[in-house]
XYZ file of C-alpha atoms in Angstrom:
564
model
C -24.375 -25.504 18.538
C -25.089 -26.728 15.040
C -24.284 -25.175 11.697
C -27.400 -23.045 11.800
C -26.505 -21.527 15.131
C -26.625 -17.825 15.760
C -23.815 -15.601 14.555
C -21.255 -14.003 16.837
C -23.699 -11.419 18.155
C -22.464 -8.065 19.306
C -22.949 -7.598 23.007
C -22.353 -11.192 24.100
C -19.570 -13.692 24.232
C -18.686 -15.578 21.101
C -20.272 -18.967 20.608
C -18.126 -22.000 20.089
C -19.439 -23.498 16.889
C -18.052 -26.186 14.657
C -17.829 -29.837 13.775
C -16.682 -32.355 16.312
C -13.111 -33.571 16.073
C -13.498 -37.313 15.617
C -10.831 -39.408 17.270
C -8.885 -41.973 15.275
C -11.065 -41.786 12.159
C -10.585 -38.070 11.627
C -12.452 -34.808 11.386
C -16.102 -35.282 10.411
C -16.173 -32.137 8.320
C -12.967 -33.035 6.504
C -14.484 -36.368 5.543
C -17.379 -34.481 3.978
C -19.898 -35.379 6.672
C -22.304 -32.667 7.861
C -21.452 -29.924 10.262
C -20.534 -26.314 9.957
C -17.429 -25.296 8.086
C -15.800 -23.533 10.968
C -14.147 -23.973 14.304
C -14.516 -21.056 16.676
C -12.665 -20.041 19.809
C -14.440 -18.087 22.483
C -13.223 -14.595 23.221
C -14.165 -11.389 24.938
C -17.653 -10.010 24.990
C -18.326 -8.161 21.764
C -20.066 -4.981 22.806
C -21.208 -2.212 20.503
C -23.117 0.768 21.815
C -26.379 1.707 20.162
C -24.873 4.889 18.800
C -22.015 2.892 17.290
C -24.489 0.740 15.389
C -25.432 3.792 13.375
C -22.011 5.429 13.392
C -21.013 6.896 10.068
C -18.031 5.341 8.362
C -14.861 7.103 9.399
C -12.901 8.818 6.677
C -9.759 7.045 5.589
C -6.471 8.493 6.701
C -4.693 10.542 4.109
C -1.774 8.754 2.472
C 0.572 9.504 -0.380
C -0.991 9.697 -3.854
C 1.535 7.168 -5.162
C 2.976 4.030 -3.652
C 5.865 4.838 -1.363
C 8.779 2.493 -2.012
C 11.382 1.866 0.621
C 13.123 -1.430 1.140
C 12.780 -2.816 4.627
C 15.256 -4.874 6.591
C 12.836 -7.661 7.487
C 11.148 -9.577 4.701
C 9.862 -13.003 4.059
C 11.079 -15.138 1.197
C 9.939 -12.541 -1.287
C 7.267 -11.632 -3.794
C 4.662 -13.594 -5.821
C 3.364 -14.904 -9.125
C -0.377 -14.414 -9.297
C -2.501 -15.682 -12.112
C -3.697 -13.116 -14.630
C -7.250 -12.141 -13.776
C -9.993 -10.892 -16.035
C -13.112 -9.332 -14.658
C -16.216 -11.218 -15.637
C -19.299 -9.626 -17.075
C -21.260 -10.441 -13.937
C -20.748 -8.031 -11.086
C -17.713 -8.712 -8.965
C -16.735 -12.038 -10.493
C -13.291 -12.738 -11.872
C -11.798 -15.719 -13.615
C -8.280 -16.933 -14.198
C -7.334 -16.531 -17.832
C -3.578 -16.894 -17.856
C -0.440 -17.173 -15.801
C 3.290 -16.758 -15.837
C 3.168 -13.051 -16.555
C 6.689 -11.699 -16.774
C 8.118 -8.959 -14.640
C 8.426 -5.348 -15.683
C 11.564 -5.231 -13.579
C 13.242 -8.639 -13.193
C 14.685 -7.487 -9.881
C 11.227 -7.424 -8.394
C 9.875 -10.338 -10.390
C 6.584 -8.471 -10.331
C 3.639 -9.035 -12.597
C 3.758 -6.402 -15.272
C 0.024 -6.645 -15.953
C -1.809 -8.861 -13.475
C -5.222 -7.665 -14.658
C -6.928 -7.327 -17.975
C -5.166 -4.804 -20.182
C -7.924 -2.286 -19.866
C -7.532 -2.068 -16.069
C -4.701 -0.806 -13.865
C -3.784 -2.996 -10.921
C -4.749 -0.368 -8.368
C -5.191 3.384 -8.123
C -3.209 5.308 -5.571
C -5.276 7.170 -3.048
C -6.423 10.517 -4.319
C -9.295 12.836 -3.623
C -11.619 9.896 -2.999
C -10.128 9.405 0.442
C -11.618 12.627 1.665
C -15.056 11.111 1.253
C -14.194 8.047 3.301
C -16.130 4.855 2.825
C -19.307 6.825 2.210
C -17.942 7.310 -1.268
C -18.824 3.706 -2.025
C -22.513 4.474 -1.582
C -22.113 7.615 -3.663
C -20.554 5.610 -6.484
C -23.350 3.038 -6.319
C -25.953 5.778 -6.510
C -24.169 7.350 -9.443
C -24.375 4.080 -11.367
C -28.060 3.748 -10.670
C -29.892 0.989 -8.865
C -33.191 -0.755 -8.373
C -34.831 2.405 -7.069
C -33.727 4.607 -9.967
C -36.677 5.800 -12.129
C -36.784 3.935 -15.428
C -36.957 5.846 -18.681
C -39.970 5.157 -20.832
C -38.973 3.673 -24.138
C -41.047 2.521 -27.068
C -40.768 -1.221 -27.528
C -40.732 -2.913 -30.915
C -41.978 -6.513 -31.154
C -39.089 -8.837 -32.134
C -39.209 -10.830 -35.336
C -40.796 -14.292 -35.143
C -37.467 -16.150 -35.332
C -36.043 -14.057 -32.536
C -39.138 -14.717 -30.430
C -38.555 -18.435 -30.906
C -34.888 -18.153 -29.933
C -35.399 -15.991 -26.857
C -36.280 -18.887 -24.486
C -33.187 -20.795 -25.636
C -30.992 -17.746 -25.167
C -32.475 -17.135 -21.734
C -31.697 -20.696 -20.667
C -28.129 -20.366 -21.950
C -27.623 -17.136 -20.038
C -29.044 -18.690 -16.882
C -26.667 -21.629 -17.222
C -23.644 -19.359 -17.505
C -24.745 -17.443 -14.403
C -24.308 -20.523 -12.206
C -20.695 -21.008 -11.066
C -19.152 -24.288 -12.122
C -18.641 -26.724 -9.256
C -15.110 -26.756 -7.862
C -12.838 -29.563 -9.015
C -12.622 -32.649 -6.861
C -10.033 -32.413 -4.107
C -9.396 -30.052 -1.242
C -11.976 -27.324 -0.713
C -10.657 -23.924 0.434
C -12.351 -22.383 3.434
C -13.939 -19.615 1.350
C -16.354 -22.250 0.046
C -17.029 -23.565 3.531
C -17.744 -20.064 4.773
C -20.284 -19.383 2.044
C -21.924 -22.791 2.382
C -22.004 -23.489 6.122
C -20.876 -20.481 8.110
C -22.455 -17.381 6.613
C -23.810 -16.509 10.050
C -20.285 -15.392 10.956
C -20.373 -12.545 8.430
C -23.913 -12.029 7.174
C -25.264 -8.565 7.935
C -21.853 -7.353 9.053
C -19.479 -4.825 7.558
C -16.437 -6.857 6.591
C -12.769 -5.926 6.480
C -10.947 -8.484 4.308
C -7.261 -9.158 5.038
C -5.952 -10.926 1.965
C -3.965 -10.770 -1.255
C -3.622 -12.567 -4.593
C -3.439 -15.960 -2.812
C -7.034 -15.645 -1.611
C -8.686 -17.613 -4.410
C -11.115 -20.518 -4.490
C -10.631 -23.864 -6.230
C -11.520 -22.272 -9.589
C -9.101 -19.366 -9.126
C -11.821 -16.796 -8.346
C -10.719 -14.076 -5.922
C -12.286 -14.191 -2.450
C -13.449 -10.566 -2.540
C -15.430 -11.339 -5.687
C -16.986 -14.428 -4.117
C -17.994 -12.522 -0.996
C -19.503 -9.622 -2.919
C -21.312 -11.946 -5.318
C -22.904 -13.594 -2.263
C -24.311 -10.211 -1.234
C -21.927 -9.705 1.679
C -20.862 -6.207 2.647
C -17.099 -6.016 2.102
C -16.195 -2.402 2.856
C -12.393 -2.393 3.209
C -9.354 -4.428 2.156
C -6.123 -4.921 4.118
C -2.945 -6.135 2.444
C 0.213 -7.859 3.757
C 3.718 -7.807 2.273
C 3.656 -7.688 -1.567
C 0.326 -5.803 -1.610
C -3.237 -6.912 -2.248
C -2.537 -8.006 -5.835
C 0.843 -9.559 -4.939
C 2.971 -7.371 -7.205
C 5.175 -5.506 -4.717
C 8.794 -6.576 -4.319
C 10.051 -8.320 -1.177
C 10.573 -5.860 1.654
C 8.991 -3.060 -0.379
C 6.821 -0.793 1.718
C 3.485 -0.181 0.056
C 1.214 2.758 0.780
C -2.538 2.465 1.207
C -4.512 2.868 -1.999
C -7.781 2.162 -3.783
C -8.279 -1.120 -5.624
C -9.117 -0.450 -9.267
C -11.027 -3.725 -9.652
C -13.443 -3.308 -6.744
C -13.157 0.388 -5.887
C -12.536 -0.570 -2.260
C -9.902 1.116 -0.090
C -6.782 -0.973 0.506
C -5.050 -0.379 3.816
C -1.453 -1.525 3.638
C -0.156 -3.484 6.625
C 3.367 -3.583 5.237
C 4.256 0.068 4.987
C 4.441 2.804 7.572
C 2.318 0.595 9.802
C 2.000 -3.145 10.256
C -0.951 -2.999 12.661
C -4.415 -1.706 11.686
C -5.214 1.612 13.342
C -8.484 2.496 15.015
C -9.381 4.774 12.094
C -8.858 1.884 9.654
C -11.152 -0.336 11.706
C -13.827 2.257 12.485
C -17.235 1.073 11.345
C -16.190 -2.541 10.722
C -18.056 -5.404 12.398
C -15.753 -8.322 11.574
C -12.296 -8.981 10.102
C -11.844 -11.907 7.707
C -8.286 -13.167 7.128
C -7.503 -15.248 4.026
C -3.758 -15.628 3.413
C -1.612 -18.486 2.121
C 1.321 -19.301 4.381
C 4.545 -20.828 2.996
C 4.927 -23.526 5.642
C 8.144 -22.080 7.093
C 8.671 -19.952 10.189
C 10.268 -17.066 8.311
C 7.241 -15.661 6.538
C 5.473 -12.392 7.268
C 1.842 -13.322 6.522
C 1.557 -14.953 9.943
C 2.872 -11.772 11.564
C 0.254 -9.750 9.703
C -2.453 -12.119 10.933
C -1.240 -11.710 14.514
C -1.168 -7.919 14.245
C -4.724 -7.965 12.891
C -5.770 -10.084 15.877
C -4.105 -7.619 18.267
C -5.940 -4.693 16.712
C -9.224 -6.603 16.684
C -8.861 -7.374 20.378
C -8.401 -3.677 21.065
C -11.578 -2.811 19.123
C -13.581 -5.843 20.384
C -13.966 -7.106 16.811
C -14.283 -10.801 15.974
C -11.746 -12.335 13.575
C -12.590 -15.096 11.089
C -9.620 -16.906 9.561
C -10.263 -18.834 6.348
C -7.848 -21.730 6.504
C -5.533 -22.825 3.702
C -3.290 -25.887 3.359
C 0.234 -25.950 4.634
C 1.834 -26.318 1.186
C 4.539 -28.682 2.452
C 2.362 -30.769 4.769
C 2.395 -31.387 8.480
C 5.982 -32.532 9.139
C 7.948 -30.702 11.842
C 11.664 -29.949 11.341
C 14.390 -27.504 12.341
C 15.100 -25.586 15.508
C 12.469 -23.835 17.600
C 12.700 -20.050 17.759
C 13.964 -18.569 21.009
C 11.107 -16.384 22.339
C 13.684 -13.669 23.029
C 14.376 -13.523 19.277
C 10.803 -12.849 18.129
C 10.560 -10.493 15.154
C 8.265 -9.758 12.239
C 9.878 -12.644 10.322
C 9.518 -14.938 13.319
C 6.684 -13.972 15.663
C 6.056 -17.380 17.262
C 8.226 -19.932 19.057
C 7.766 -22.593 16.374
C 10.209 -24.719 14.339
C 11.619 -23.691 10.975
C 9.173 -26.118 9.375
C 6.199 -25.888 11.707
C 3.677 -28.205 10.023
C 0.692 -25.958 10.835
C -1.874 -24.216 8.682
C -2.398 -20.476 9.022
C -5.615 -21.158 10.925
C -3.763 -23.354 13.382
C -1.027 -20.740 13.718
C -3.698 -18.153 14.541
C -5.069 -20.444 17.259
C -1.548 -20.939 18.628
C -0.920 -17.188 18.651
C -4.186 -16.529 20.470
C -3.316 -19.079 23.138
C 0.375 -18.320 23.628
C 0.474 -14.565 23.077
C -2.554 -13.901 25.269
C -4.646 -12.313 22.506
C -8.076 -11.619 23.976
C -9.927 -11.854 20.685
C -12.971 -13.787 19.475
C -11.426 -16.065 16.849
C -13.207 -18.399 14.450
C -11.256 -20.587 12.016
C -13.146 -21.954 9.023
C -11.379 -25.245 8.266
C -10.480 -26.807 4.959
C -12.489 -29.680 3.634
C -10.722 -32.795 2.419
C -7.168 -31.774 3.364
C -4.731 -34.047 5.173
C -1.435 -32.902 6.731
C 0.150 -35.720 4.740
C -0.540 -33.781 1.538
C 1.760 -31.378 -0.250
C 0.197 -28.610 -2.309
C 0.467 -30.473 -5.605
C -1.611 -33.289 -4.106
C -4.568 -31.043 -3.223
C -6.049 -30.447 -6.673
C -5.983 -26.704 -6.007
C -4.443 -24.240 -8.466
C -0.949 -23.192 -7.444
C -0.617 -19.480 -6.721
C 2.901 -18.501 -5.696
C 2.619 -16.959 -2.225
C 5.384 -14.538 -3.174
C 7.291 -13.873 -6.397
C 10.379 -15.964 -5.665
C 8.485 -18.982 -4.366
C 7.370 -20.110 -7.782
C 6.908 -23.838 -7.296
C 6.169 -26.510 -4.738
C 9.814 -27.590 -5.092
C 10.943 -24.122 -3.974
C 8.580 -24.273 -0.983
C 9.954 -27.674 0.030
C 13.503 -26.265 0.090
C 12.605 -22.873 1.538
C 12.642 -24.030 5.160
C 16.386 -24.610 4.748
C 17.688 -22.457 1.907
C 16.162 -19.286 3.342
C 18.916 -19.393 5.976
C 21.397 -18.486 3.227
C 19.696 -15.091 3.037
C 21.671 -14.374 6.189
C 25.008 -15.053 4.455
C 26.916 -13.597 1.507
C 25.755 -16.403 -0.800
C 22.967 -15.965 -3.325
C 19.791 -17.991 -2.930
C 19.045 -17.660 -6.622
C 17.011 -14.465 -6.584
C 16.814 -13.175 -10.125
C 17.584 -16.638 -11.518
C 15.422 -19.369 -12.987
C 15.131 -21.247 -9.670
C 15.094 -19.083 -6.525
C 15.489 -20.932 -3.231
C 16.318 -24.216 -4.956
C 19.967 -23.258 -5.421
C 22.702 -21.338 -3.629
C 25.934 -19.979 -5.012
C 28.786 -17.480 -5.147
C 31.573 -16.729 -7.652
C 34.128 -18.265 -5.296
C 32.162 -21.438 -4.424
C 33.876 -24.777 -5.086
C 30.610 -26.599 -5.674
C 32.136 -29.967 -6.482
C 34.196 -30.066 -3.274
C 31.253 -29.012 -1.091
C 28.950 -31.577 -2.700
C 31.542 -34.324 -2.195
C 31.828 -33.422 1.486
C 28.099 -33.242 2.181
C 26.288 -35.656 -0.144
C 27.043 -38.938 1.686
C 25.232 -37.731 4.812
C 22.088 -36.468 3.047
C 18.799 -38.282 2.544
C 15.970 -37.495 0.145
C 17.865 -34.865 -1.855
C 20.384 -34.789 -4.687
C 22.945 -31.996 -5.045
C 24.014 -30.874 -8.504
C 26.716 -28.375 -9.507
C 25.249 -25.540 -11.579
C 26.058 -22.071 -12.794
C 23.489 -19.285 -12.707
C 23.344 -15.536 -13.138
C 21.225 -13.441 -10.755
C 19.574 -10.788 -12.929
C 18.665 -7.736 -10.864
C 18.172 -9.938 -7.801
C 17.107 -7.108 -5.491
C 19.415 -8.255 -2.686
C 22.620 -6.792 -4.182
C 24.214 -10.252 -4.326
C 26.246 -10.824 -7.506
C 23.872 -8.952 -9.797
C 24.454 -9.921 -13.448
C 27.443 -12.039 -12.394
C 27.626 -15.717 -13.250
C 28.185 -17.719 -10.085
C 29.038 -21.306 -9.256
C 26.148 -22.917 -7.470
C 24.634 -26.003 -5.911
C 21.150 -27.036 -7.029
C 19.023 -29.051 -4.604
C 16.651 -31.628 -6.121
C 14.238 -33.538 -3.889
C 14.228 -37.270 -4.499
C 12.186 -38.401 -1.479
C 9.976 -35.877 0.285
C 9.378 -38.126 3.279
C 13.106 -38.506 3.936
C 14.202 -34.964 3.118
C 14.997 -32.561 5.963
C 15.539 -29.079 4.515
C 16.822 -27.331 7.689
C 19.267 -30.162 8.469
C 20.517 -30.111 4.865
C 21.067 -26.359 5.084
C 23.108 -26.752 8.280
C 25.369 -29.340 6.632
C 25.848 -27.095 3.598
C 26.612 -24.049 5.746
C 29.196 -26.014 7.745
C 30.859 -27.406 4.618
C 30.960 -24.056 2.803
C 32.309 -22.275 5.870
C 35.004 -24.953 6.276
C 35.988 -24.853 2.596
C 35.812 -21.077 2.135
C 36.732 -19.551 5.490
C 38.329 -16.545 3.809
C 35.365 -15.743 1.546
C 32.309 -16.810 3.564
C 30.564 -14.118 5.634
C 27.553 -13.992 7.899
C 25.034 -11.184 7.682
C 24.779 -11.732 11.381
C 21.694 -9.761 12.429
C 19.608 -11.081 9.559
C 20.832 -14.656 9.967
C 19.990 -14.626 13.669
C 16.468 -13.368 12.923
C 15.963 -16.216 10.481
C 17.644 -18.811 12.700
C 15.522 -17.854 15.707
C 18.445 -16.547 17.730
C 22.257 -16.584 17.681
C 22.719 -20.193 18.833
C 22.962 -21.773 15.365
C 25.512 -19.270 14.107
C 27.565 -19.663 17.279
C 27.548 -23.453 16.955
C 28.728 -23.312 13.341
C 31.417 -20.771 14.208
C 32.620 -23.096 16.970
C 32.996 -25.908 14.452
C 30.386 -28.167 16.010
C 29.442 -31.245 14.041
C 26.266 -30.591 11.974
C 24.755 -33.901 13.090
C 25.211 -32.890 16.732
C 23.665 -29.467 16.062
C 20.583 -31.042 14.495
C 20.319 -33.658 17.242
C 20.376 -30.851 19.791
C 17.099 -29.542 18.410
C 15.186 -32.660 19.481
C 14.144 -31.635 23.024
C 12.615 -28.349 21.843
C 10.869 -30.144 18.985
C 9.477 -32.720 21.411
C 8.184 -29.895 23.613
C 6.600 -28.173 20.615
C 4.544 -31.153 19.465
C 1.984 -31.108 22.319
C 1.693 -27.339 21.962
C 0.884 -27.843 18.297
C -1.504 -30.713 19.008
C -3.590 -28.393 21.178
C -4.443 -26.271 18.125
C -4.622 -28.951 15.425
C -7.751 -28.906 13.282
C -6.847 -31.916 11.140
C -5.945 -35.439 12.315
C -2.200 -36.166 12.379
């Protein structure tokens, strides 16, 4: 079926729609040649009874009037820098006006004011919840609309000069109403959806699963783009860190109402991680737009999988808007033991998996037996050989302590230190690019490890975690090791982390400690910790990962959307 094919109609099986994957020379759509901007997977029949077509929106479940804060045991890397956003004068449009907003509480590294000063980030749920989603229509009616009677007013002819200027002013206003074209480079899937694949969402009531990372190439939020296109977004769903990306790592966030759009936000990182039937009542499609970090230990993929599970239960189609893997398509590290699946590791993939979030969704559907109609809208112009800073897209930190591409490159290895009593630099100037402890003999460890490393330079540093949030050496200056990438193609972050762990454990046997349960979750099972405790050679440990990696590659190839 071509790009103008029918949408995923209720009452029949999903169509498989999308551009052909072109052998050898690459994906036709990625090269900018015709074709729809999506790749769909068939799923169950999508049946909706006639009475359900007209079913009133279900009232939202009652939640606390203020955000409930409780630190959880499982978390991804941690929170996120979003750009400061200012609402435009046109309905629903926002633009990026600034970045680098400092934290109110350095421990959380949150954005103190991610929106324009006149607007709060979000309102907690109050009496509006009792009205359910019908309240949206009530609020629209209260503001007036095209059918509201106009008041008669006496008009006064404008002066002659003003009459002459009016056409010029009208042209200027019209010009500003047209969005500027995106910069050259990779095109996010939100643009492909609105250009080529509107039939997936047009005329449907949309639930949007996203956060601050869901922006287009100009930094405009996806919810604003969808609403500006006349699409019916009726509910928002947020992962860890909340819809605006300001919650601390592991912080449970209650459902609320978004102050910018007035839409309900259902938290999927609070008392529940899976959408309930009441949250999904009245929706016709779920759209997922989340930026993954490129490493196995990250919770946005788990949220996507839980959304797919819930959608399968309700016979709802899921559309995933793809985003680049920020560290490219290389595959490194050990493969998770399926027996060790958790919310920070839901799939049997390597530490550095090399997949986009759309490809991960396809893998989850195939390997977890999710009976859901899934469509993935692919990126345009992206190659798995590209890192984020080669895409031309604005960098939005996926979470507050992953503040740079450099941090993302190291994260696949340094995150393992979260499962030890060393700091990973939370609360410092460079989280996840350095590790340290007051007792660390950095010079000795570097001397022992450096000769075996490729693509990375180790430097002795001192840093002070300020309110780090993980209770590791708060406000204490520690000796540390800074990792600096010198050759991305040669650098292996997980292998480097294993060598550092072995050297630190050997040098500081009396001081070094595992946080065993957490380390095993991150490491995909207890095997890595057991091997290091047994004194196995780090090179042998890494070499032992090869068979599982070789077995993973054809599994990954089955879901690839971009030529490798």
